[in-house]
Coordinates of C-alpha atoms in Angstrom, one line a residue:
M5 CA 0.0 0.0 0.4
K6 CA 1.5 3.4 -1.0
V7 CA 2.1 5.8 1.7
V8 CA 1.2 9.0 1.6
F9 CA 3.5 12.0 3.1
N10 CA 2.0 15.0 4.1
I11 CA 4.8 17.4 4.6
I12 CA 3.7 21.0 6.1
C13 CA 6.9 23.6 6.7
S14 CA 4.1 26.3 8.6
P15 CA 1.7 24.2 10.3
H16 CA -0.6 27.3 11.5
G17 CA -3.8 29.2 10.5
G18 CA -5.4 28.1 7.7
I19 CA -3.0 25.8 6.0
A20 CA -3.2 23.6 9.4
N21 CA -6.6 23.0 9.3
Y22 CA -6.5 22.2 5.7
V23 CA -4.3 19.0 6.5
I24 CA -6.2 17.8 9.5
G25 CA -9.5 17.7 7.1
I26 CA -7.2 15.6 4.7
L27 CA -5.4 13.8 7.7
E28 CA -9.4 12.7 9.2
A29 CA -9.9 11.7 5.8
F30 CA -7.0 9.5 5.5
K31 CA -8.0 8.2 9.2
K32 CA -11.3 7.4 8.1
H33 CA -10.8 5.7 5.3
G34 CA -8.2 3.5 6.3
L35 CA -5.5 5.1 4.5
K36 CA -1.8 4.8 5.4
T37 CA -0.3 8.6 6.0
C38 CA 2.4 10.1 7.9
I39 CA 3.2 13.7 8.6
I40 CA 6.4 15.6 8.5
Y41 CA 5.9 18.9 10.0
N42 CA 8.0 22.2 11.9
K43 CA 6.7 21.8 15.7
N44 CA 8.1 24.5 17.1
R45 CA 6.3 26.4 14.5
S46 CA 2.7 24.6 15.1
N47 CA 0.1 26.1 17.2
K48 CA -0.8 23.2 20.3
S49 CA -4.5 22.5 18.7
F50 CA -2.2 21.1 15.6
I51 CA 0.0 19.4 17.6
K52 CA -3.3 17.8 19.8
S53 CA -5.0 16.5 16.5
I54 CA -2.2 15.3 14.8
N55 CA -1.5 13.5 17.9
R56 CA -4.8 12.3 17.7
L57 CA -5.4 11.2 14.7
L58 CA -1.8 9.8 13.5
S59 CA 0.3 7.1 15.9
S60 CA 3.7 8.0 17.1
D61 CA 5.4 6.4 13.9
Q62 CA 3.5 8.1 11.6
I63 CA 4.8 11.5 13.0
F64 CA 7.8 13.3 12.2
P65 CA 7.8 16.6 13.8
D66 CA 11.5 17.6 13.8
L67 CA 11.4 20.0 10.3
N68 CA 13.2 23.2 10.9
T69 CA 12.7 25.0 7.9
H70 CA 9.8 27.9 8.2
K71 CA 9.0 30.2 5.7
N72 CA 12.3 30.4 3.8
P73 CA 15.0 27.8 3.3
K74 CA 18.0 28.3 5.0
F75 CA 21.0 26.2 5.7
K76 CA 19.2 24.3 7.8
T77 CA 16.9 22.9 5.1
I78 CA 19.6 20.6 3.8
I79 CA 19.2 18.9 7.5
D80 CA 15.8 19.1 7.0
I81 CA 15.9 17.1 3.4
I82 CA 18.5 14.2 4.8
Y83 CA 15.9 14.0 8.2
I84 CA 13.1 13.5 5.6
L85 CA 15.1 10.9 3.3
T86 CA 16.4 8.6 6.8
N87 CA 12.7 8.6 8.1
I88 CA 11.2 8.1 4.3
K89 CA 13.6 5.2 3.2
N90 CA 11.7 2.5 5.0
Y91 CA 8.4 3.1 2.9
Y92 CA 10.4 3.0 -0.6
K93 CA 9.2 -1.0 -1.3
D94 CA 5.7 0.8 -0.2
G95 CA 5.7 3.4 -3.0
I96 CA 5.5 6.8 -1.1
I97 CA 3.7 9.9 -2.7
I98 CA 4.2 13.8 -1.1
F99 CA 1.6 15.9 -0.5
A100 CA 3.4 19.5 -0.1
H101 CA 1.4 22.0 1.5
G102 CA 3.3 25.5 0.3
T103 CA 6.4 26.9 -1.2
S104 CA 8.8 25.6 0.9
A105 CA 7.3 22.0 1.3
A106 CA 7.3 21.9 -2.3
G107 CA 10.9 23.3 -3.0
I108 CA 11.8 20.3 -0.3
S109 CA 9.9 17.8 -2.0
L110 CA 11.5 19.1 -5.7
I111 CA 14.5 18.0 -4.0
L112 CA 13.4 14.4 -2.5
K113 CA 12.0 13.7 -6.2
V114 CA 15.5 14.5 -7.9
V115 CA 16.9 12.3 -5.1
N116 CA 14.2 9.2 -5.9
P117 CA 12.9 9.6 -9.4
N118 CA 9.8 7.4 -7.7
I119 CA 8.4 9.2 -5.1
K120 CA 5.2 11.2 -6.3
V121 CA 4.8 14.7 -5.8
F122 CA 1.7 16.6 -5.3
Y123 CA 2.0 20.3 -4.4
F124 CA -0.6 22.0 -2.5
P125 CA -0.5 25.5 -3.1
H126 CA -1.0 27.7 0.5
G127 CA -0.4 31.2 0.5
G128 CA 3.1 32.2 -0.2
L129 CA 3.9 32.7 -3.7
S130 CA 0.2 31.7 -4.7
H131 CA -0.6 35.4 -4.0
L132 CA 2.0 36.7 -7.1
Y133 CA 0.3 35.1 -9.8
K134 CA -2.3 38.0 -10.4
N135 CA 0.2 40.6 -8.8
K136 CA 0.5 43.8 -10.9
S137 CA 4.4 43.2 -11.0
L138 CA 5.4 42.0 -14.1
L139 CA 8.5 40.5 -12.6
K140 CA 7.1 38.9 -9.8
R141 CA 4.5 36.8 -11.9
Y142 CA 7.1 35.8 -14.0
F143 CA 8.6 34.6 -10.8
V144 CA 6.1 32.4 -9.8
Y145 CA 5.4 31.2 -13.4
Y146 CA 9.4 29.9 -14.0
F147 CA 8.8 28.4 -10.1
D148 CA 5.4 26.6 -12.0
L149 CA 7.3 25.6 -15.1
I150 CA 10.8 23.8 -13.1
L151 CA 8.2 21.7 -11.2
K152 CA 6.5 20.9 -13.7
L153 CA 9.2 19.7 -15.4
F154 CA 10.3 17.4 -12.4
K155 CA 6.5 15.9 -12.9
I156 CA 5.1 17.2 -9.2
N157 CA 1.4 17.5 -9.8
F158 CA -0.5 20.5 -8.8
V159 CA -3.3 20.1 -6.5

């Protein structure tokens, strides 16, 4: 059975509620899912919901990346690769929630092309699609093009 890993770097507000809804749906239908997230940036209700919905072996809370990639993002990529390697034989699907998670997932896909990635744009770059600045609009379309070239699916 394929395993869906939800990666979320900014787990608070609307994006957190959206991810909790996905986790609830997966649990209701008996599907295998895990979450990789930044516990230090999470609100308490998000953490309580995760602990209610998933077992401890499905929760990976030690992500450091928040909104912008930094040197610690490299450590995050190693952390994720270390934790998902046991699931390679099952098949891995990643739901990347937000721009930072999409960037991390892009690198994971380069390392292991068999990983399927679905990008859920929440805020961030998604606000730039209709920005008045032509440069900002080109930037977001260029980012989309890179994701499409690596067969990262948009949801």
